[in-house]
C-alpha atoms as a PDB file:
ATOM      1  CA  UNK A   1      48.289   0.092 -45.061  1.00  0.00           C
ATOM      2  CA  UNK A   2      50.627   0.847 -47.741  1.00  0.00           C
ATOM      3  CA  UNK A   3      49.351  -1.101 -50.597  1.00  0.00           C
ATOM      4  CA  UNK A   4      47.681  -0.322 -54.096  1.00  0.00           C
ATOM      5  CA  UNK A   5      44.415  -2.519 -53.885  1.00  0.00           C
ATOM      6  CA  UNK A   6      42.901  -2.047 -57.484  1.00  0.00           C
ATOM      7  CA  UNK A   7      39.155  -3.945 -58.117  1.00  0.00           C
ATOM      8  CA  UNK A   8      39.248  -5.958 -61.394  1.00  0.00           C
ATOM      9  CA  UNK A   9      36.301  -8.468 -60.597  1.00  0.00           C
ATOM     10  CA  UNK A  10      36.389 -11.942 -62.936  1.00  0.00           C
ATOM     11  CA  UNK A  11      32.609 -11.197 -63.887  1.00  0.00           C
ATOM     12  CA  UNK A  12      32.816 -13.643 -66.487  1.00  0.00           C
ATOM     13  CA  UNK A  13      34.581 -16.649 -63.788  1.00  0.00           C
ATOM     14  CA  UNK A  14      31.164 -18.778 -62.890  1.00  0.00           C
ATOM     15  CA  UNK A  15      31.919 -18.896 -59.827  1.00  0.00           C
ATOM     16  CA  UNK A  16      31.900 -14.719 -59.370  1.00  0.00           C
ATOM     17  CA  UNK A  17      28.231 -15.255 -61.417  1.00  0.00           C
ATOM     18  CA  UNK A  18      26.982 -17.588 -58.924  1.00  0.00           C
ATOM     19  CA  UNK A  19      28.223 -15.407 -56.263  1.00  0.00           C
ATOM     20  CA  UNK A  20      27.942 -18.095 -53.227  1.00  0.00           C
ATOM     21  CA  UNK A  21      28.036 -15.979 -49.573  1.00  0.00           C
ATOM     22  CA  UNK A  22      31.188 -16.184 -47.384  1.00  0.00           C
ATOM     23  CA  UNK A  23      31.038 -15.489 -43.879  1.00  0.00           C
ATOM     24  CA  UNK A  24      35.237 -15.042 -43.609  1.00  0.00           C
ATOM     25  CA  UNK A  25      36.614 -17.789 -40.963  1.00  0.00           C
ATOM     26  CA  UNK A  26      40.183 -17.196 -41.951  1.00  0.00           C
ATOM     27  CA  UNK A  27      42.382 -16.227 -45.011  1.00  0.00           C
ATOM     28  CA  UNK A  28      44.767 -18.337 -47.331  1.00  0.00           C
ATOM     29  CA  UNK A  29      48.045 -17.364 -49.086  1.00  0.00           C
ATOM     30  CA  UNK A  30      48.780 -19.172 -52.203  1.00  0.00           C
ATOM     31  CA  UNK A  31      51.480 -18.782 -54.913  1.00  0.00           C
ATOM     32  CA  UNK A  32      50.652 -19.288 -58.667  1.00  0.00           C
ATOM     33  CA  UNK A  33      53.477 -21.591 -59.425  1.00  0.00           C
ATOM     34  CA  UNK A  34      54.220 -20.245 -62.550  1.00  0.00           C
ATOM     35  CA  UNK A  35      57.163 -17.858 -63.309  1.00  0.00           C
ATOM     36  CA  UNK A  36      54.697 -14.784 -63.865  1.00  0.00           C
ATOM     37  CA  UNK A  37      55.000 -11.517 -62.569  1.00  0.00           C
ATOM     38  CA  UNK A  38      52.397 -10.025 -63.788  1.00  0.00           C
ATOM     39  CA  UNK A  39      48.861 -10.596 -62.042  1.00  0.00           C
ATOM     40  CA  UNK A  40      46.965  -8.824 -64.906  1.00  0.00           C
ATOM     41  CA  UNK A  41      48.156 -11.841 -66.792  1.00  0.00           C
ATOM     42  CA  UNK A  42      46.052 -14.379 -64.300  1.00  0.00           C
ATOM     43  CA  UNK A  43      42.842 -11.875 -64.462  1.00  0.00           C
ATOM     44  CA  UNK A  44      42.585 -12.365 -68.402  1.00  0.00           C
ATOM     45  CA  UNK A  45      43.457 -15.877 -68.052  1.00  0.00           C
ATOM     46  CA  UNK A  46      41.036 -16.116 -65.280  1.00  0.00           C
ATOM     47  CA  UNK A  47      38.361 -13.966 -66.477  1.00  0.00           C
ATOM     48  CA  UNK A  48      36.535 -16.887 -68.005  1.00  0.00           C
ATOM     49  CA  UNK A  49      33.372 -18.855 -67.967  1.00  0.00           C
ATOM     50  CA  UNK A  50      34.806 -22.191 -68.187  1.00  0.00           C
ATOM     51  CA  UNK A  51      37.857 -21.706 -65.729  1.00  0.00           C
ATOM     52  CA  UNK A  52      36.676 -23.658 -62.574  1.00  0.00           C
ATOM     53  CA  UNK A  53      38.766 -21.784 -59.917  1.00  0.00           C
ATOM     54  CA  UNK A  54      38.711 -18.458 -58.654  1.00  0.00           C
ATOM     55  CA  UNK A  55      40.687 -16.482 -55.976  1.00  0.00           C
ATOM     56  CA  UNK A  56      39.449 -13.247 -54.344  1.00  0.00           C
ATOM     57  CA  UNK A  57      42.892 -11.700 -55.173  1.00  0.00           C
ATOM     58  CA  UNK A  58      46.429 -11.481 -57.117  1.00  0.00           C
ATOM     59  CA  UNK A  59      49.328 -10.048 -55.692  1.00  0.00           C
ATOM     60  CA  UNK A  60      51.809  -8.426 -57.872  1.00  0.00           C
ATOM     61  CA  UNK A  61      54.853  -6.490 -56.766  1.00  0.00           C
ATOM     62  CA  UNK A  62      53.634  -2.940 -57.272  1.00  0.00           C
ATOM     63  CA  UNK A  63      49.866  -3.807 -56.715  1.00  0.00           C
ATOM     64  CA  UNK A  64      47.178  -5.738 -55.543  1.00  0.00           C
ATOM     65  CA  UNK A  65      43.944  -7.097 -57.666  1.00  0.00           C
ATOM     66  CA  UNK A  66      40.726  -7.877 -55.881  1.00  0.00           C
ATOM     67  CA  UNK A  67      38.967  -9.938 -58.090  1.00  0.00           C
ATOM     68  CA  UNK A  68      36.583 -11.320 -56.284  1.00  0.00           C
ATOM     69  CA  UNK A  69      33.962  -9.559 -53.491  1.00  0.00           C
ATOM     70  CA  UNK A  70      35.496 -10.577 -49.837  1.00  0.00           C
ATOM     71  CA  UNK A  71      31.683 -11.482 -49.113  1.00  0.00           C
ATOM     72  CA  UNK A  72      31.671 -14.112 -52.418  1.00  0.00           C
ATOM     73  CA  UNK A  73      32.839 -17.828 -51.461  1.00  0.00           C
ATOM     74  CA  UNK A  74      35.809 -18.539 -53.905  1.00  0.00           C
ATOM     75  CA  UNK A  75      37.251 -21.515 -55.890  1.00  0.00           C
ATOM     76  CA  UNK A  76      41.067 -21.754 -54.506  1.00  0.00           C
ATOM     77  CA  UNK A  77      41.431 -24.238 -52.116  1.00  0.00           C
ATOM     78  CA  UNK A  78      39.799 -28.106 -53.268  1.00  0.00           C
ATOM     79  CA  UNK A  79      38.790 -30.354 -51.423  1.00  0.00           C
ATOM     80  CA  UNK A  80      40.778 -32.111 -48.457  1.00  0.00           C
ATOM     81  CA  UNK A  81      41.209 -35.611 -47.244  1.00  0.00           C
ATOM     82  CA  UNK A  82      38.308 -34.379 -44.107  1.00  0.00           C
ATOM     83  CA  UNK A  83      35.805 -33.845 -47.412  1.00  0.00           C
ATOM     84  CA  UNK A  84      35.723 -29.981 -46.324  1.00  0.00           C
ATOM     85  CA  UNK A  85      36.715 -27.063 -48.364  1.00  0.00           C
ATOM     86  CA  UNK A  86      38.661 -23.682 -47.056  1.00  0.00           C
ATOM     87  CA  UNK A  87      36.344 -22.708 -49.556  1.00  0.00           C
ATOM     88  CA  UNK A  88      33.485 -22.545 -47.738  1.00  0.00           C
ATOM     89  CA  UNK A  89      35.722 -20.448 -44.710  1.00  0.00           C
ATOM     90  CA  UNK A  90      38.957 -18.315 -45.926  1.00  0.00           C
ATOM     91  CA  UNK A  91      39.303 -15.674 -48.021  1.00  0.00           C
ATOM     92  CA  UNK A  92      42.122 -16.383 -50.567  1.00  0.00           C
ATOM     93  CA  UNK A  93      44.881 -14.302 -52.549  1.00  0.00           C
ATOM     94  CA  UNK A  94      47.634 -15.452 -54.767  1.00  0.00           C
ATOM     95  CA  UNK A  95      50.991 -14.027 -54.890  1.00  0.00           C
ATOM     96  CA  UNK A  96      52.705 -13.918 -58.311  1.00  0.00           C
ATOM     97  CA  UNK A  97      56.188 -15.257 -58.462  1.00  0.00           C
ATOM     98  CA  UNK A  98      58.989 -13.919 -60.579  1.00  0.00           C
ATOM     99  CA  UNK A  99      59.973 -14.733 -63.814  1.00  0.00           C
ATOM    100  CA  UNK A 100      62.975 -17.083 -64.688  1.00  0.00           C
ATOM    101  CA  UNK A 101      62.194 -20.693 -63.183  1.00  0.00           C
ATOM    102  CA  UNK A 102      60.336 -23.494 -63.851  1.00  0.00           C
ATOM    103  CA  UNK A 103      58.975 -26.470 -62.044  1.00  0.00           C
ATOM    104  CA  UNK A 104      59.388 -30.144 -61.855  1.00  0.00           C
ATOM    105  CA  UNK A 105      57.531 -32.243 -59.454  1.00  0.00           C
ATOM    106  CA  UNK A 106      55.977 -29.274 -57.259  1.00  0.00           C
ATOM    107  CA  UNK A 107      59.464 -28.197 -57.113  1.00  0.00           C
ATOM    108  CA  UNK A 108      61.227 -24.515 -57.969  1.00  0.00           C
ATOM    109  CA  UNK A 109      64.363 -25.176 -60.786  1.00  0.00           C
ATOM    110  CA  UNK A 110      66.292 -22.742 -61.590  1.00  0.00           C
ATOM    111  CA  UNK A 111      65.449 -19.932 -59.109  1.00  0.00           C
ATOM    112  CA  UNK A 112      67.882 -17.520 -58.305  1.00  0.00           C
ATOM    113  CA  UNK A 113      67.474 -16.673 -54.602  1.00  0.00           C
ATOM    114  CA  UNK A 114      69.770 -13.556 -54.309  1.00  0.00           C
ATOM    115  CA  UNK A 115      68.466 -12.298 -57.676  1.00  0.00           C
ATOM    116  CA  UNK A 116      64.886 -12.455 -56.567  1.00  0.00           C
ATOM    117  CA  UNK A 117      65.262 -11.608 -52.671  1.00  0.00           C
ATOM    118  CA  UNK A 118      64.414  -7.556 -53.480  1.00  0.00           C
ATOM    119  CA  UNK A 119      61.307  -9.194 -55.067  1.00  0.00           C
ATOM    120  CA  UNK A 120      60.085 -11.284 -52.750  1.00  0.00           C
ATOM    121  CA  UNK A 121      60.479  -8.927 -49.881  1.00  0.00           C
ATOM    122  CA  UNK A 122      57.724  -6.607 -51.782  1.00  0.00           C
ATOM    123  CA  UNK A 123      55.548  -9.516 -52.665  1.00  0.00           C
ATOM    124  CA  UNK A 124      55.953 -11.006 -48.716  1.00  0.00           C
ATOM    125  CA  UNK A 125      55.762  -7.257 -47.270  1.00  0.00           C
ATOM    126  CA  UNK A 126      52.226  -6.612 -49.467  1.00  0.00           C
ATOM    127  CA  UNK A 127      50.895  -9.931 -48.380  1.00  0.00           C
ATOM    128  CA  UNK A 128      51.097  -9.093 -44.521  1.00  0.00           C
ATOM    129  CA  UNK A 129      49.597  -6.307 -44.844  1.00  0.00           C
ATOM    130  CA  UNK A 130      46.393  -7.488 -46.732  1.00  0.00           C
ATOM    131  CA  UNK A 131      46.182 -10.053 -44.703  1.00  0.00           C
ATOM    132  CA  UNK A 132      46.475  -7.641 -41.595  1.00  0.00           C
ATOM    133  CA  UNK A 133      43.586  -5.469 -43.452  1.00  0.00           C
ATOM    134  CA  UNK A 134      41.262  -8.815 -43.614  1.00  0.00           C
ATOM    135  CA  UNK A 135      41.646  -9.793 -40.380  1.00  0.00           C
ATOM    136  CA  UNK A 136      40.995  -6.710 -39.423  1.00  0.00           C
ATOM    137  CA  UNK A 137      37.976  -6.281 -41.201  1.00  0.00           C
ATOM    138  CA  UNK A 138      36.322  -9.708 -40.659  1.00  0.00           C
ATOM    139  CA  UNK A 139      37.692  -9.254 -37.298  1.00  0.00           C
ATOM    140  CA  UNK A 140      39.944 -12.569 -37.601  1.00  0.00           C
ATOM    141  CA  UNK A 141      43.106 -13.344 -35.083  1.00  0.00           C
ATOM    142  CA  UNK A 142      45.932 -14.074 -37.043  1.00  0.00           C
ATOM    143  CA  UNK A 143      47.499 -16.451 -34.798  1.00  0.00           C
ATOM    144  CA  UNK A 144      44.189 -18.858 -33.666  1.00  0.00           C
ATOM    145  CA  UNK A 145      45.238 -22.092 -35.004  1.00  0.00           C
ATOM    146  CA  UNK A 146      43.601 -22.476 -38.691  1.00  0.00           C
ATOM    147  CA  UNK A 147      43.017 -19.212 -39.127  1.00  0.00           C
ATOM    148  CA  UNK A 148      46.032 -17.928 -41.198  1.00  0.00           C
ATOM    149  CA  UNK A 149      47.202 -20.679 -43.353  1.00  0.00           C
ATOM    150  CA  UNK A 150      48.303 -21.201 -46.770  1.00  0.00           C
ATOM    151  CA  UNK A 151      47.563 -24.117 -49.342  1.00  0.00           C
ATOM    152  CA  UNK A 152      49.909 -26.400 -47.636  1.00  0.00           C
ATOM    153  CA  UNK A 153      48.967 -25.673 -44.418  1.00  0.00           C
ATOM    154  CA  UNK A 154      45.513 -26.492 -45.760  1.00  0.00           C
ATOM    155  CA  UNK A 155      46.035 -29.448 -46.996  1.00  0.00           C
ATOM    156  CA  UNK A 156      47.779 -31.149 -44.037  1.00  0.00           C
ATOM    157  CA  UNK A 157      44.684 -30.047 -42.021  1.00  0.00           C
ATOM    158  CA  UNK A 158      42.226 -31.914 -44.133  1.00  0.00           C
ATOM    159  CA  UNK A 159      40.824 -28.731 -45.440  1.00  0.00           C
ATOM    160  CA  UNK A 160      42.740 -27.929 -49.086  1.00  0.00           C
ATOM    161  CA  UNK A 161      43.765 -30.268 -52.166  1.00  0.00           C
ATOM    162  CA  UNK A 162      47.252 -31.672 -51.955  1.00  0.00           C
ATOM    163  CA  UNK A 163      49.364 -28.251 -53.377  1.00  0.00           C
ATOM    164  CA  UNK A 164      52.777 -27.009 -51.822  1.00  0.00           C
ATOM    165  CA  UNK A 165      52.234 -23.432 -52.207  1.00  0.00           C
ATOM    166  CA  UNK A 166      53.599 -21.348 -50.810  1.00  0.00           C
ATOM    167  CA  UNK A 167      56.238 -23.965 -48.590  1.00  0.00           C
ATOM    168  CA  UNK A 168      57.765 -24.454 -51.718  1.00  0.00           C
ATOM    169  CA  UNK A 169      58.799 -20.974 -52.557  1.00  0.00           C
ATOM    170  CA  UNK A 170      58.828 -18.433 -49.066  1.00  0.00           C
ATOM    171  CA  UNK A 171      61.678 -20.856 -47.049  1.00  0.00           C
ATOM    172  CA  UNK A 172      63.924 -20.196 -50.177  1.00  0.00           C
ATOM    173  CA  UNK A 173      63.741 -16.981 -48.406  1.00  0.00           C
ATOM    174  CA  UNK A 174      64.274 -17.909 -44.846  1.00  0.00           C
ATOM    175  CA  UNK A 175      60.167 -16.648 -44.262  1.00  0.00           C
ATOM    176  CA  UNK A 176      57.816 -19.072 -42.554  1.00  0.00           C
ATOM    177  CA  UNK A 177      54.158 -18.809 -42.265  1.00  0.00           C
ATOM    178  CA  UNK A 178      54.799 -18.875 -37.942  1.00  0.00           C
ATOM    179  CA  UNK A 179      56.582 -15.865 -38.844  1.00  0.00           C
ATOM    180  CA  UNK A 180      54.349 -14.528 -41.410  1.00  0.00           C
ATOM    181  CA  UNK A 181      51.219 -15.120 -38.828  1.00  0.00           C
ATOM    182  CA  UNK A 182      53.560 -12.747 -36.263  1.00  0.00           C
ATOM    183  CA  UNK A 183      54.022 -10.158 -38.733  1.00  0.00           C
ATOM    184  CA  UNK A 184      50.485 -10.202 -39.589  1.00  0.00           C
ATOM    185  CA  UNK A 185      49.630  -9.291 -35.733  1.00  0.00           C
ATOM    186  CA  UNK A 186      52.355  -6.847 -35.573  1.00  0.00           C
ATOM    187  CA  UNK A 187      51.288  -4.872 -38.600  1.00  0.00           C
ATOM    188  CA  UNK A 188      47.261  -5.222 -36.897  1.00  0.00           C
ATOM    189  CA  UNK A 189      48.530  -3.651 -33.878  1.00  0.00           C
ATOM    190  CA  UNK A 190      50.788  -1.296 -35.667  1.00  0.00           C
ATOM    191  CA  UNK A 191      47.533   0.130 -37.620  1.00  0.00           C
ATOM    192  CA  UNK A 192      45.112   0.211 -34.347  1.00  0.00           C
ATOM    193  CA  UNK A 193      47.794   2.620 -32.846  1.00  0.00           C
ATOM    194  CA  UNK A 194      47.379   4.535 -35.696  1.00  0.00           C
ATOM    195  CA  UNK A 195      43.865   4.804 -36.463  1.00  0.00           C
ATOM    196  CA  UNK A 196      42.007   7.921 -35.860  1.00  0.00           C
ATOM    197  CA  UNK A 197      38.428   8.798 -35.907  1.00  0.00           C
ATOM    198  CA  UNK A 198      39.125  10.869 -39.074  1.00  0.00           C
ATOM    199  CA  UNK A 199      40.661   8.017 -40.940  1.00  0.00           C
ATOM    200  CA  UNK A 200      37.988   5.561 -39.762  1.00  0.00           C
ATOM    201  CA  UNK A 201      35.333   7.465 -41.009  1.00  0.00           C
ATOM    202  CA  UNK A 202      37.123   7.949 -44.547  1.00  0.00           C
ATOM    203  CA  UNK A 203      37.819   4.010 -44.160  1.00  0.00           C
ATOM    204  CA  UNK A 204      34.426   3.193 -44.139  1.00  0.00           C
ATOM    205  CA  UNK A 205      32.853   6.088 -46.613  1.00  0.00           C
ATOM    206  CA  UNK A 206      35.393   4.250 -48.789  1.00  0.00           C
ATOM    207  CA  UNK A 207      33.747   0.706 -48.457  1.00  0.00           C
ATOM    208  CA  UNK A 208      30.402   1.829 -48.211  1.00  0.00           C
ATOM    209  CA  UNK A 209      30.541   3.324 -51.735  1.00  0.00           C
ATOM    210  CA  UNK A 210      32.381  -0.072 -52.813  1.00  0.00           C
ATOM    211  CA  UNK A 211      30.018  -1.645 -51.340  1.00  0.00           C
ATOM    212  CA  UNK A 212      27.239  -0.151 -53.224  1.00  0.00           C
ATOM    213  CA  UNK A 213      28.582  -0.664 -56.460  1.00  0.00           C
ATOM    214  CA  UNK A 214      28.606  -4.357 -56.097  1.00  0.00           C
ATOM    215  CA  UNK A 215      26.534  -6.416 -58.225  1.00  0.00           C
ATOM    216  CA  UNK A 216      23.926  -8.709 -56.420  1.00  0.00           C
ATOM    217  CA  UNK A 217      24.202 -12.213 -56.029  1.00  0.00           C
ATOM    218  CA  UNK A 218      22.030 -14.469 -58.730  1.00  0.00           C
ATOM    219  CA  UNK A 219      20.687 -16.345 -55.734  1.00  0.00           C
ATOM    220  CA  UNK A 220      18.255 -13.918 -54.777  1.00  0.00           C
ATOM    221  CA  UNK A 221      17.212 -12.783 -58.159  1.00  0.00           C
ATOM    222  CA  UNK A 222      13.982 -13.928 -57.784  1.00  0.00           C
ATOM    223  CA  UNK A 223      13.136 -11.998 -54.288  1.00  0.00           C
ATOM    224  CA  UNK A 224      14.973  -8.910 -56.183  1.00  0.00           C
ATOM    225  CA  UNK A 225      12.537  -9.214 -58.773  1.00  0.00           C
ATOM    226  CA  UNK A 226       9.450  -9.056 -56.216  1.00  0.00           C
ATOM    227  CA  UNK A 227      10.927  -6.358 -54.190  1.00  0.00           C
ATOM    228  CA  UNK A 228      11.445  -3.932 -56.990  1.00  0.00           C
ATOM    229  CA  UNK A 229       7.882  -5.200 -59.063  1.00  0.00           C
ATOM    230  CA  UNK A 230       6.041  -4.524 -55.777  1.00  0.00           C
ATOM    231  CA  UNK A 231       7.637  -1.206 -54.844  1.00  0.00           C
ATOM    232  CA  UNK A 232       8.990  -2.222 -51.564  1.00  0.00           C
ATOM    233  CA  UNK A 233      12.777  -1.232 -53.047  1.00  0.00           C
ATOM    234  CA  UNK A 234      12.977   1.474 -55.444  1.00  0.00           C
ATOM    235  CA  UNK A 235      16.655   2.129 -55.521  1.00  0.00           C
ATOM    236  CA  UNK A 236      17.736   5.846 -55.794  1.00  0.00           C
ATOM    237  CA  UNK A 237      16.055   6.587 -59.563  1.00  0.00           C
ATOM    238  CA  UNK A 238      19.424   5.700 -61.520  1.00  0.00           C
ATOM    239  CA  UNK A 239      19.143   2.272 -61.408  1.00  0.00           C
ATOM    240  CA  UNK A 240      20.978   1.274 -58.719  1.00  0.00           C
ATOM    241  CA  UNK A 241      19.831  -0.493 -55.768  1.00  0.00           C
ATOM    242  CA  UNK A 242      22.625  -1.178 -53.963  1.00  0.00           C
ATOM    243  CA  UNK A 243      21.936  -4.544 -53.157  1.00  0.00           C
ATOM    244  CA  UNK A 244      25.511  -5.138 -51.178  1.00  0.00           C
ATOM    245  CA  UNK A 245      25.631  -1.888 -49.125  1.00  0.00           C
ATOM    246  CA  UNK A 246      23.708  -1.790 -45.994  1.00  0.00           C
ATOM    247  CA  UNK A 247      20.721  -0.577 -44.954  1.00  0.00           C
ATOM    248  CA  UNK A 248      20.336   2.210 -42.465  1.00  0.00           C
ATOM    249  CA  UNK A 249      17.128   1.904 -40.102  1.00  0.00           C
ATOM    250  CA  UNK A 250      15.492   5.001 -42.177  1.00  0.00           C
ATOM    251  CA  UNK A 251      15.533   2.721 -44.805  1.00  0.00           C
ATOM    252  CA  UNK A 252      14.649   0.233 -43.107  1.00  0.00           C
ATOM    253  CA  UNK A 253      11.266   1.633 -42.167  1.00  0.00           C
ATOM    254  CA  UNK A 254      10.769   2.823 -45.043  1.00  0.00           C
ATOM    255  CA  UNK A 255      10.652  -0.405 -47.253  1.00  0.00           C
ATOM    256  CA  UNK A 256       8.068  -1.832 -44.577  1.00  0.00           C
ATOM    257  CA  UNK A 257       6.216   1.482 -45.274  1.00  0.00           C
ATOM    258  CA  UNK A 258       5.757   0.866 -48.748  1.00  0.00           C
ATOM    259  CA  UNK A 259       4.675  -3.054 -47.641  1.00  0.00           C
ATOM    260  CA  UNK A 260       2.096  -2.063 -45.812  1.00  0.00           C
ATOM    261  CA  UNK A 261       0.678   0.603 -48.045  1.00  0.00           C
ATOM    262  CA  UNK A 262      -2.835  -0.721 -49.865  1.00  0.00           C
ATOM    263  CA  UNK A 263      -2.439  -1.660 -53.620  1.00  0.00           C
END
């Protein structure tokens, strides 16, 4: 994957401080609907504790923000006419759109189609291929019904509050999310051909360490406490216990070492 995937987490967003668990069903692609460019612009914005919504992504032309832990259950999607939430199943990103327009109703005025077309190809070409990395990593099919949708996808299935993103912007552009679904499987394949043992193993040295800078989630603060007051986790002496990274079965036995050891 081509893509420059920078980490900017919204630690101050309550809903990164809660830090609810998502087990990733599927992923969906909003647009900001806003003429704004700029995704650092939506991280400050965003970066707040009284802003009640929260995406685990932004998607500028030139770079991509994760903002949000994949594993962390996000605020993007409402609530649909079923009384279920995408929230509580798909990972969510939202692309920035250009400057220049403005809206009226849910719908684009003023947008210059030719002028933005170099634009949008980057912005569409960057969001297949995170969404190829995702489904890839949360092992997700692309093209199983529900599983790649965006807002207004999600809102006709009874799953997403009643937005038009991004059918009000991408068929400007002759794209549809059929088609965006089949580039997303071409670009999976694509990468499988290309994967090599080598670049596996730097693949995952690179999300382990990610993974083990996380912060914990506030639910289990209390069994955090009692695990490192009782001496069955002692981190590795800098502080860090690297509550998000996995545990290898040394480990393992070793915490239920120290359990069982008299006081």
């Amino acid at each position: 994957m081509g893509f420059d995937l920078k980490q900017q987490f919204l630690t101050q967003n309550q809903c990164y401080q809660e830090g609810s668990p998502l087990a990733p069903k599927g992923v969906m692609v909003h647009s900001t609907g806003v003429a704004q460019p700029d995704p650092m612009v939506f991280v400050q914005r965003w970066n707040k504790p009284d802003v009640a919504k929260c995406v685990h992504a932004f998607l500028g032309r030139e770079q991509i923000i994760q903002t949000l832990p994949w594993t962390f259950r996000g605020w993007h999607a409402g609530t649909g006419a079923s009384g279920r939430s995408a929230n509580d199943t798909h990972l969510s990103f939202e692309c920035c759109e250009p400057a220049g327009h403005t809206y009226q109703g849910g719908t684009m005025v003023g947008y210059d189609v030719k002028a933005n077309q170099a634009y949008f190809e980057d912005i569409y070409r960057s969001a297949v291929e995170l969404t190829a990395m995702l489904c890839q990593k949360f092992s997700l099919d692309p093209q199983k019904p529900g599983v790649v949708i965006c807002h207004a996808e999600g809102h006709s299935l009874g799953i997403a509050s009643g937005h038009g993103d991004v059918l009000q912007w991408w068929p400007k552009h002759g794209a549809t999310m059929d088609q965006f679904r089949l580039d997303v499987a071409a670009a999976m394949a694509g990468e499988e051909e290309d994967m090599t043992q080598e670049r596996f193993d730097e693949m995952m040295n690179d999300y382990l360490a990610r993974q083990a800078q996380l912060p914990p989630g506030g639910w289990s603060a209390d069994a955090r406490k009692w695990a490192e007051e009782s001496g069955v986790v002692a981190g590795d002496g800098g502080g860090n216990f690297r509550y998000q990274s996995f545990a290898s079965r040394e480990e393992i036995v070793q915490m239920l070492y120290r359990l069982n050891q008299p006081d």
